[in-house]
XYZ file of C-alpha atoms in Angstrom:
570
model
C 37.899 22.818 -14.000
C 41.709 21.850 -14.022
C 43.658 21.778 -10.600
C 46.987 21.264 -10.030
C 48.036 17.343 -8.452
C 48.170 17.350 -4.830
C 51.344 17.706 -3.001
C 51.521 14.868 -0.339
C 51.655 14.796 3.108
C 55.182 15.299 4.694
C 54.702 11.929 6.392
C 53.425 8.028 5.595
C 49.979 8.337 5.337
C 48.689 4.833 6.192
C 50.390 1.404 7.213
C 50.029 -1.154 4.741
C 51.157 -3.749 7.154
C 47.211 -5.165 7.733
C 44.320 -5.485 4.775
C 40.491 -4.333 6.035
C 41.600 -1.814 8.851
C 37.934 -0.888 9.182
C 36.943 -3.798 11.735
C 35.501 -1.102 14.231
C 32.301 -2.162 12.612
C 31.482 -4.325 10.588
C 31.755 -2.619 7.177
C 27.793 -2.696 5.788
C 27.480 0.092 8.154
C 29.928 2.221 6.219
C 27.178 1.829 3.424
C 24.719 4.267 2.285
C 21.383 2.834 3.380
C 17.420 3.557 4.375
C 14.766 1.293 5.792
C 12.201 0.780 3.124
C 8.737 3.015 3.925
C 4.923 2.809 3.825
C 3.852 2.132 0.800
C 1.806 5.310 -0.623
C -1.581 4.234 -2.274
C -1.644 5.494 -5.849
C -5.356 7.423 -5.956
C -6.897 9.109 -9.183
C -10.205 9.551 -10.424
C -11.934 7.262 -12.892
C -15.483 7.586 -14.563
C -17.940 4.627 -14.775
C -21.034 3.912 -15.738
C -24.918 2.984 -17.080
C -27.340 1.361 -14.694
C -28.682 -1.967 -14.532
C -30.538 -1.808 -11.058
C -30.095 -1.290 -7.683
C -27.485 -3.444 -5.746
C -25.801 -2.578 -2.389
C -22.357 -3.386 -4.339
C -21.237 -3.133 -7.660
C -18.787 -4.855 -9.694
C -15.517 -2.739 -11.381
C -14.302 -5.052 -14.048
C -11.149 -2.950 -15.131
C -9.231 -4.253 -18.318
C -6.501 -2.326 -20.334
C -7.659 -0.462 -23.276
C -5.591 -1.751 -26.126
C -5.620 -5.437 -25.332
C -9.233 -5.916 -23.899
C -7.413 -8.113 -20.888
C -7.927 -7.885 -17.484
C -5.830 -5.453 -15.195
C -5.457 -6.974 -11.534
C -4.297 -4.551 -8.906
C -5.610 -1.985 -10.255
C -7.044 0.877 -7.336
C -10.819 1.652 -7.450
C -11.606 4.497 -5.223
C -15.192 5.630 -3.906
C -15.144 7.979 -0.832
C -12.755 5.915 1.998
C -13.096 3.065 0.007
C -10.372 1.954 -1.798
C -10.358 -1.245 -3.793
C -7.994 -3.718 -5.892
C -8.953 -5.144 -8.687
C -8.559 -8.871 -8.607
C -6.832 -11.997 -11.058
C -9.951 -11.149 -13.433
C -9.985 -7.736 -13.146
C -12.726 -7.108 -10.729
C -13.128 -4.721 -7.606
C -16.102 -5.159 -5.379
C -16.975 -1.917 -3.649
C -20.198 -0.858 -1.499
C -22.329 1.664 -3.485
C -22.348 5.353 -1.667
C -25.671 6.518 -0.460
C -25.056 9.618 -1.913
C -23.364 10.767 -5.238
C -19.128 10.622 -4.492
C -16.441 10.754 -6.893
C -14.984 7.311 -8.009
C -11.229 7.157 -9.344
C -9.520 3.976 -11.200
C -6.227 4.204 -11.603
C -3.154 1.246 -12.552
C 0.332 1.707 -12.630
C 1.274 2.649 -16.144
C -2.170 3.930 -17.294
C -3.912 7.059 -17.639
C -6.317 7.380 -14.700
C -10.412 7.618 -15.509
C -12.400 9.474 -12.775
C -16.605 10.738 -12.803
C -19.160 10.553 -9.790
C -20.847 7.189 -8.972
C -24.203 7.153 -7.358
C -27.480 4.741 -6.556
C -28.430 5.216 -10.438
C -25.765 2.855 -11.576
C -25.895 -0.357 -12.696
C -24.351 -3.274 -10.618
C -21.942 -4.021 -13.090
C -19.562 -1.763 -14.635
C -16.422 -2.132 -17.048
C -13.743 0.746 -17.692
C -10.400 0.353 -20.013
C -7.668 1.842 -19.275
C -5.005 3.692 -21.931
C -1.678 2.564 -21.164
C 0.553 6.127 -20.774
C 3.514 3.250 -20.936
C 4.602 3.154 -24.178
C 7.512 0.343 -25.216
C 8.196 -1.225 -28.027
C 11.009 -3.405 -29.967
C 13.699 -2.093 -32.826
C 14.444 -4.853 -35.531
C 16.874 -3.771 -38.501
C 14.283 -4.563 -41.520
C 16.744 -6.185 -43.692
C 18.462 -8.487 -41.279
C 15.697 -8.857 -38.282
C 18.314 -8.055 -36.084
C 17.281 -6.109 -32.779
C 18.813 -2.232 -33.499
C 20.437 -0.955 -29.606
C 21.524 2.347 -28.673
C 18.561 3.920 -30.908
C 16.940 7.311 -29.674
C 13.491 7.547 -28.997
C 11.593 10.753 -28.476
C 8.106 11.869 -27.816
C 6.702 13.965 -30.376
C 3.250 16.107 -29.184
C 1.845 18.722 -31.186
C 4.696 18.260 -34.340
C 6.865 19.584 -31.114
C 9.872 16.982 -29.157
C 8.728 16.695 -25.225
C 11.132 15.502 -22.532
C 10.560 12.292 -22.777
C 12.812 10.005 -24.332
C 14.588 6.697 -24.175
C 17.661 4.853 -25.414
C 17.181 1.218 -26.620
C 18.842 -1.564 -25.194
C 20.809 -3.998 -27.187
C 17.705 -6.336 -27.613
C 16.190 -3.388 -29.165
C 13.954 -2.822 -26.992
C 12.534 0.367 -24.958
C 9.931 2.019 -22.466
C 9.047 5.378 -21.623
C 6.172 6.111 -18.847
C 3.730 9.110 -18.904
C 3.626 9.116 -22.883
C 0.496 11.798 -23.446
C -2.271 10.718 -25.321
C -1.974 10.986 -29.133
C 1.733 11.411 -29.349
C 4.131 9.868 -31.855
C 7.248 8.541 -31.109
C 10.906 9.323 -33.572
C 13.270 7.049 -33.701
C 16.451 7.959 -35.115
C 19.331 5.267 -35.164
C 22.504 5.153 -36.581
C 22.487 4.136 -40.413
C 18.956 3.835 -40.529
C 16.225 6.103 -41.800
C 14.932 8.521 -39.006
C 10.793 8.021 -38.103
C 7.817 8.936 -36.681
C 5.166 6.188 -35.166
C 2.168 6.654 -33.333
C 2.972 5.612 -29.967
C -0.229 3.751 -29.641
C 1.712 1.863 -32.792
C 5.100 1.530 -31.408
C 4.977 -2.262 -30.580
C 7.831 -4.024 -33.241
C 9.360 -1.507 -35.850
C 11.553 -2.570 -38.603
C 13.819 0.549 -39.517
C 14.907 0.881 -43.013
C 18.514 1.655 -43.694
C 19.628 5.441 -44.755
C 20.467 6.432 -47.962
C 24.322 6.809 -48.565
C 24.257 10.654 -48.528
C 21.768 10.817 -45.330
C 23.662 11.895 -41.977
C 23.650 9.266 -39.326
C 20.772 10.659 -36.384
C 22.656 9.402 -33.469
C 26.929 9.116 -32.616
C 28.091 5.199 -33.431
C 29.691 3.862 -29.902
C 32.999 4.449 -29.538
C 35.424 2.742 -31.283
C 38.455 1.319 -29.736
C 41.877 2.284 -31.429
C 45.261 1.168 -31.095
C 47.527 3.950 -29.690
C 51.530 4.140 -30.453
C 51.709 1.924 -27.394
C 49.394 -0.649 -28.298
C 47.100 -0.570 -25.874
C 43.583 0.244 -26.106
C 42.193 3.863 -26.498
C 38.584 4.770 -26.215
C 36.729 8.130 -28.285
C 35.435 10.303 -25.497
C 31.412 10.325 -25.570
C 30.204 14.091 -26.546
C 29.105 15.525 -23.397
C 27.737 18.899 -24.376
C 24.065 17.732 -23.517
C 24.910 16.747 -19.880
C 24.094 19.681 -16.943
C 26.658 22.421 -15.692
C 28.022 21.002 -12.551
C 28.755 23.261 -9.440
C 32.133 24.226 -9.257
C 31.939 22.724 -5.773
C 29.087 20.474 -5.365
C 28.405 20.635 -1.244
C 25.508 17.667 -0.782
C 22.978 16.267 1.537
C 21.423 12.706 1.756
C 17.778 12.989 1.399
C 15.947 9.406 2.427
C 12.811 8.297 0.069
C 10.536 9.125 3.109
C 11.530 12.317 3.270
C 10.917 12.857 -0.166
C 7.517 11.755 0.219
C 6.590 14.176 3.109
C 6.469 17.728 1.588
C 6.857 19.726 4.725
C 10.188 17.779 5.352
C 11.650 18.308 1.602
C 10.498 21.637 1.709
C 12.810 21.924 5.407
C 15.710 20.562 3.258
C 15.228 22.877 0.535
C 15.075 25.921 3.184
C 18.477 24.420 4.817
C 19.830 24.856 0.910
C 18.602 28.012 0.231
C 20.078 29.168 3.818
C 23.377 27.883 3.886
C 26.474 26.686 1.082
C 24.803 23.529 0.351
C 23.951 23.260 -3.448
C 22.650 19.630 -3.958
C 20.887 16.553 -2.735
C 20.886 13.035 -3.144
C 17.683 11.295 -3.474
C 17.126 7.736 -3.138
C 15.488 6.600 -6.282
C 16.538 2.469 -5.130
C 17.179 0.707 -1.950
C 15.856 -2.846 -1.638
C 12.768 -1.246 -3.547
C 12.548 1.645 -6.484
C 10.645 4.176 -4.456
C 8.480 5.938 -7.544
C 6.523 4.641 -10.444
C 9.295 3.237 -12.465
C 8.214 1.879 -16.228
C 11.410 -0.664 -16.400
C 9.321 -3.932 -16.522
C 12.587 -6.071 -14.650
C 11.777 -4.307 -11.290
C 8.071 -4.735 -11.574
C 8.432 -8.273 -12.420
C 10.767 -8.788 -9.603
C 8.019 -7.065 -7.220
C 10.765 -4.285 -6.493
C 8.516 -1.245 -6.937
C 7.176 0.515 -3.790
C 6.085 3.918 -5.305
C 5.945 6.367 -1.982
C 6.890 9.623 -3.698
C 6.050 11.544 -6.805
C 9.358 11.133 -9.299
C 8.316 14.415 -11.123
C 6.781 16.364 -8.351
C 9.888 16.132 -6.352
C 12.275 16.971 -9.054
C 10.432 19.892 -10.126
C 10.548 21.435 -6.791
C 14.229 20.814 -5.958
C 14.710 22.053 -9.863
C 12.322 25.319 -8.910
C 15.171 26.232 -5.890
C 18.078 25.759 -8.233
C 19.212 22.483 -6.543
C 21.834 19.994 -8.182
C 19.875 16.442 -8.237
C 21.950 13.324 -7.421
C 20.070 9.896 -7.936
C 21.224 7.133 -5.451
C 20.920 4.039 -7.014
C 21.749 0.582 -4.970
C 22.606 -1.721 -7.164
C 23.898 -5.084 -6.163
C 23.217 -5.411 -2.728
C 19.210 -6.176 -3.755
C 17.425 -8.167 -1.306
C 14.320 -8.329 -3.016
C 15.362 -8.618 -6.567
C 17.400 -11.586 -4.962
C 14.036 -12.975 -2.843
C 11.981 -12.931 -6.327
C 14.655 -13.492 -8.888
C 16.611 -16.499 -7.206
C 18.168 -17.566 -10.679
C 20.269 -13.932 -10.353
C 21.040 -13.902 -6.035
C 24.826 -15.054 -5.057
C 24.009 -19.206 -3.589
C 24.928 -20.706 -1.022
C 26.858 -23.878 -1.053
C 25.116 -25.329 1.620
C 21.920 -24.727 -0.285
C 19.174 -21.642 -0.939
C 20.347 -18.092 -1.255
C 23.939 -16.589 0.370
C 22.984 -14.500 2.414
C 25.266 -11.864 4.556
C 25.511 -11.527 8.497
C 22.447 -9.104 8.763
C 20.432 -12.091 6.767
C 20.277 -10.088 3.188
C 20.396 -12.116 0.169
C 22.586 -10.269 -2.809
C 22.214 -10.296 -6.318
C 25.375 -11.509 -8.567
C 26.888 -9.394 -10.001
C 27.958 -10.979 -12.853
C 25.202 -11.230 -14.282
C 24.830 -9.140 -16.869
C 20.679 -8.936 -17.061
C 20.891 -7.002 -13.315
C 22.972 -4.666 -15.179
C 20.683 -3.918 -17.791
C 18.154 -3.479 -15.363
C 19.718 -0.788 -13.594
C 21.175 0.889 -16.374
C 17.783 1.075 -17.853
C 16.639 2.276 -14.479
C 19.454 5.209 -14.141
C 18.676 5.950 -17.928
C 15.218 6.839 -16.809
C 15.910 8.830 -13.756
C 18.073 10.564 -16.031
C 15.669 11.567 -18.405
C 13.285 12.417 -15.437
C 15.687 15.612 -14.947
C 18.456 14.082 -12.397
C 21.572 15.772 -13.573
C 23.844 12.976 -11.787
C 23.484 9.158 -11.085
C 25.016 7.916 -7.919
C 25.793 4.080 -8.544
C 26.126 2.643 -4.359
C 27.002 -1.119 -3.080
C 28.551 -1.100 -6.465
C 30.642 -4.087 -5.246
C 30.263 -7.916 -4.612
C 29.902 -8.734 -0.593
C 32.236 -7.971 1.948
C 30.195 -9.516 5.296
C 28.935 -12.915 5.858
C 29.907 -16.330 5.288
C 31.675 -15.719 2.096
C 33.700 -19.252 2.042
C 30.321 -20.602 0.779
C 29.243 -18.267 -1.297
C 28.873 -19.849 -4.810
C 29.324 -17.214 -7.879
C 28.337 -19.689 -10.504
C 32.111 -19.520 -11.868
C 35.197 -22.022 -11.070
C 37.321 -18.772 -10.192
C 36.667 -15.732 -7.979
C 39.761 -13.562 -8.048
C 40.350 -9.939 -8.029
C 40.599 -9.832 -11.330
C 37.388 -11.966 -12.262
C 35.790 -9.055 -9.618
C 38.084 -5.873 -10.896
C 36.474 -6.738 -14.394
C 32.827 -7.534 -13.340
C 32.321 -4.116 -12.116
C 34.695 -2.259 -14.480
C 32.623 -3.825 -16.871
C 29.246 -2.569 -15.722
C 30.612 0.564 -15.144
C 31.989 1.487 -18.598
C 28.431 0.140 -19.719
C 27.044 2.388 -17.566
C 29.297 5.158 -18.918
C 28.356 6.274 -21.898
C 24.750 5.714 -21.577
C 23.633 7.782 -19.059
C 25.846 10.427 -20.591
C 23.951 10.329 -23.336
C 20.948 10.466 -21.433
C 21.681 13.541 -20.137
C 23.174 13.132 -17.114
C 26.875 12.555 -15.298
C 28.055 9.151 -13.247
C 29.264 8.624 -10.083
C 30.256 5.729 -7.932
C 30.219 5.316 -3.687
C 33.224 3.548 -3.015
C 34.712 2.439 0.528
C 37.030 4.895 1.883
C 39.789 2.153 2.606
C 40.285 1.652 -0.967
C 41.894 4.954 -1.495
C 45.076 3.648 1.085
C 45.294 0.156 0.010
C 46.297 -1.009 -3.549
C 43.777 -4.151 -4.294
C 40.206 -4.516 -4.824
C 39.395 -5.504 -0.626
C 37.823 -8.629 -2.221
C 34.729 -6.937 -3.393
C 35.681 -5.233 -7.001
C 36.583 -1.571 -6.353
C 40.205 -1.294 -7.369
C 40.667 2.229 -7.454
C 42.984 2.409 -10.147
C 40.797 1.186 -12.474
C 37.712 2.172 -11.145
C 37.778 6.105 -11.723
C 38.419 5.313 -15.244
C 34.986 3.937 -15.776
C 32.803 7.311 -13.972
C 32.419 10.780 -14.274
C 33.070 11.479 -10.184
C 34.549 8.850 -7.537
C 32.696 9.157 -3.456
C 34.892 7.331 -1.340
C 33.224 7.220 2.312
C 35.688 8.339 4.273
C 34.221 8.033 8.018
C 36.829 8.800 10.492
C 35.514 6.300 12.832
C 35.794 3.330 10.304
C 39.234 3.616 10.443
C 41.267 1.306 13.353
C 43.685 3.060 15.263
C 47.065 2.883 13.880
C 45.293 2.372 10.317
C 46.034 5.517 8.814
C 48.543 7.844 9.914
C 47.235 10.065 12.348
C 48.427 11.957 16.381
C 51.513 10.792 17.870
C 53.653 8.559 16.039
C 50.567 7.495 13.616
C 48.642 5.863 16.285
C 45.885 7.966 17.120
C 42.608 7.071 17.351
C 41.621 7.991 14.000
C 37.505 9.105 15.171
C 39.809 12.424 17.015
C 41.465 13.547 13.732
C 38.725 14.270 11.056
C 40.867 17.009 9.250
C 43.617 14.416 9.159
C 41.976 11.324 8.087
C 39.970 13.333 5.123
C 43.273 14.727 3.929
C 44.808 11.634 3.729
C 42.400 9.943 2.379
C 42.009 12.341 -0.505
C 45.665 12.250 -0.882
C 45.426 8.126 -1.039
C 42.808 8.461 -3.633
C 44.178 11.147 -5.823
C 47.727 9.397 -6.344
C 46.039 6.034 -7.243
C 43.764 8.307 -10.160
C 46.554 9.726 -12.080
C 46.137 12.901 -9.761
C 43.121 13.417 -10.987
C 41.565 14.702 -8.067
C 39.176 16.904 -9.505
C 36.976 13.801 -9.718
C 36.832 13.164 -6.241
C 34.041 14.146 -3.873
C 34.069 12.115 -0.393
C 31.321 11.124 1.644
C 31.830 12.990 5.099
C 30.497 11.788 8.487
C 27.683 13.703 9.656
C 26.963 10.727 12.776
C 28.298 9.909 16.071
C 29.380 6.549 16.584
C 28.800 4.794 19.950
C 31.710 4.230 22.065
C 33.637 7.185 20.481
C 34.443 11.094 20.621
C 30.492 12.595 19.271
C 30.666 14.438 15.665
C 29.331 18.118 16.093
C 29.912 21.029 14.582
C 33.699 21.363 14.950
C 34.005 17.832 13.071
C 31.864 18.162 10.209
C 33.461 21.344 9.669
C 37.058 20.150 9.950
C 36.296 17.301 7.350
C 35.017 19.899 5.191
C 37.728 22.737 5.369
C 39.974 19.364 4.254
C 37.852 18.722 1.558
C 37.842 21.649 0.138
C 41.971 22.069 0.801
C 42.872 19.100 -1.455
C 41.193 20.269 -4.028
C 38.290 18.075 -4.562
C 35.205 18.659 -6.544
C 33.010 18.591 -3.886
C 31.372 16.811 -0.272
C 28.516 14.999 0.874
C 27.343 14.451 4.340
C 26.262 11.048 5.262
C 23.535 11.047 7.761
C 21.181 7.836 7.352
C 18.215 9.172 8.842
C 18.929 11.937 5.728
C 19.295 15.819 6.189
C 21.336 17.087 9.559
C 22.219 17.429 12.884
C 24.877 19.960 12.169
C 23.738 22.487 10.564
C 25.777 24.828 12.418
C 28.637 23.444 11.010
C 27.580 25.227 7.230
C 28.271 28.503 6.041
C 25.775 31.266 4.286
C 25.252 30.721 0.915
């Protein structure tokens, strides 16, 4: 929807005299985050079993179907019991005195399920189908790996949603692939086809015929312009999701997600008031659902405590805009596990940041794959937006030791590590089907440089479909930002004010393209200052909505809010 530019406030809208204003706190509180939950134990039902004698135990030796080899950690169930298979495959569990239903289920395989009782034998084996289903693209002539190739799951001679993109090794994964399906893969200059997906381990496309239509758009191709400089070919967007004309958001935590009666109380908020969207944490420290992107697993980054496609179904069902949160490079675990990626410390062993954290580097561009791969998938789960957050290299800690394995770190070597990852980012989760967006820190809009961690606004909005600057009132130092008598009020008083500003700040830096702004707005109190009811959420909204911007969030960490008196009916 085009808007006309902004006209700016009749007065100098921040002091530029002092970098980092924000030292009320220290500034990882100005970040979106959520302790990491319970895990939730995976249960199915599995079906076992002959008979070799009575036993008071017997042995579940549990291997994967297609390979014959053992599958440790897989979950036997009998009754209360539940069991993990061990380094050969094995679960020891007490036999039921009476007839009870047994499940077996692994991450990534179709469950088996059947009743156990004191007729079985003492030893039982069960393989498992894999419902993960990856393979590698090689071009047949060359042997070269084929990226950017479509993949889609074919049941019943009919396309399902499920489908992938592969990455520039050629490679791909989708999760939950149905029994007996095929697979199409269509890539550009090669010969569209269909493979089992039990088959779908190495395929070597053939190249089209001259006269055959490509299946899938080339990337874009950078031209010169009459100036010179660079131009990109938009991506075609026509698959990605209407967007609200206004998107009005809530943060929804991972462990609220999990509890039903709680997501159905934020649904009911929705359907009660002019909120139109959530944002779900899909990744904070851990990926909180069953992802099938191997670099996560590996890393021992998956703690699975919702249902990805139960949740999105029901938030689809009420007619909810879906918003993905996706941490990215502040990664504590992936840093714990994955040492060889995590920022190091000169003095030896990981950097780590004031609150102890270790971070991932990023640039390195594996953890980028990673999480694009990752957003890819949400995306094809049914999120109509990915929210990139901590998009950015540290701000707090000892950052004179930190050691980026490169001999300079300037604002340029940052601005173009996460432009970079960014215009990756880009174009393939458009063509996944859904829209980008990027958390920024709210200070950026006032000052012109990157704040030493990479988010230069003036390049950054080119890279993403929507720009969330987090524009707390009470992050801001007084006489920061323009605001009460003379420009030094306390900035936590003027809510209205500081949004406005803010938005103006940010909208003059993109070109005036304010229409791809949408602002995090406080929906928390901060000790020490003037409590946020009501009145303040509402006057950060009313601003909001006055410059012109596509949209608001409120921030909340403990998810939903404590002001919902400050929204109107629907």
């Amino acid at each position: 929807m085009q808007r006309n530019r902004m006209t700016p406030p009749p007065r100098p809208y921040y002091r530029a005299a002092r970098p980092r204003p924000w030292s009320r706190v220290s500034w990882w509180y100005s970040l979106l985050f959520v302790v990491p939950m319970l895990i939730l134990l995976v249960m199915g039902i599995a079906s076992l079993f002959g008979s070799d004698g009575p036993s008071k135990t017997i042995e579940v030796a549990v291997t994967d179907q297609a390979s014959g080899r053992p599958l440790q950690g897989a979950v036997v169930t009998i009754g209360a019991q539940r069991v993990d298979t061990n380094a050969d495959g094995v679960a020891v569990v007490d036999r039921p005195k009476d007839a009870d239903f047994v499940i077996v289920q692994a991450v990534g395989y179709e469950p088996s399920h059947g009743v156990v009782n004191d007729s079985v034998g003492k030893k039982q084996s069960i393989a498992l189908r894999s419902s993960t289903v990856s393979g590698t693209l090689l071009d047949g002539a060359s042997g070269q790996p084929v990226g950017g190739a479509n993949i889609t799951v074919i049941e019943n001679g009919e396309p399902i949603q499920l489908s992938a993109t592969s990455a520039p090794d050629g490679t791909w994964s989708i999760p939950n692939v149905p029994s007996g399906a095929q697979v199409r893969i269509s890539a550009n200059g090669f010969t569209a086809v269909d493979v089992p997906a039990a088959e779908a381990g190495e395929v070597n496309l053939a190249a089209a015929p001259p006269d055959e239509p490509t299946a899938v758009p080339t990337e874009p191709a950078d031209e010169e312009n009459d100036d010179g400089e660079s131009a990109t070919t938009p991506v075609d967007r026509s698959n990605l999701p209407e967007v609200p004309s206004m998107v009005r958001g809530i943060y929804v935590s991972a462990n609220t997600a999990a509890n039903p009666a709680s997501l159905d109380s934020i649904i009911q908020l929705i359907q009660e008031t002019e909120l139109n969207a959530v944002v779900l944490d899909i990744k904070e420290d851990y990926v909180w659902y069953d992802t099938g992107v191997a670099f996560f697993r590996d890393a021992k980054a998956v703690n699975p405590i919702y249902d990805i496609e139960e949740v999105l179904a029901k938030l689809d069902a009420a007619g909810i805009y879906t918003i993905a949160r996706l941490v990215v490079f502040k990664d504590p675990i992936v840093a714990e596990n994955r040492p060889d990626l995590a920022i190091q410390d000169d003095n030896g062993g990981l950097w780590r940041g004031w609150q102890g954290e270790a971070w991932v580097n990023p640039f390195f561009e594996e953890l980028w794959e990673a999480n694009i791969l990752l957003a890819i998938e949400a995306a094809q789960y049914g999120f109509d937006e990915i929210q990139y957050d901590y998009v950015r290299f540290p701000s707090d800690g000892p950052l004179a030791t930190a050691d980026f394995g490169r001999d300079t770190y300037t604002m340029d070597d940052r601005v173009t590590a996460i432009g970079g990852f960014l215009d990756e980012s880009h174009e393939r989760i458009n063509a996944a089907g859904a829209w980008l967006a990027a958390d920024v820190f709210g200070i950026i809009a006032l000052y012109d440089d990157d704040q030493g961690i990479g988010q230069y606004l003036r390049d950054l909005w080119k890279h993403v479909d929507f720009v969330c600057p987090m524009v707390y009132p009470s992050h801001f130092g007084a006489g920061s930002i323009y605001v009460g008598e003379n420009g030094g009020g306390e900035p936590n008083d003027f809510p209205y004010e500081v949004i406005e500003i803010s938005i103006w700040g940010a909208a003059e830096k993109m070109d005036g393209a304010v229409e791809k702004i949408r602002p995090w707005l406080q929906d928390f109190s901060l000790g020490g200052m003037s409590a946020y009811g009501p009145d303040q959420v509402r006057a950060q909204i009313d601003a909001t909505e006055a410059s012109g911007a596509s949209g608001w969030m409120l921030w909340n960490s403990g998810g939903g809010t404590n002001n919902a008196a400050a929204l109107r009916g629907p």
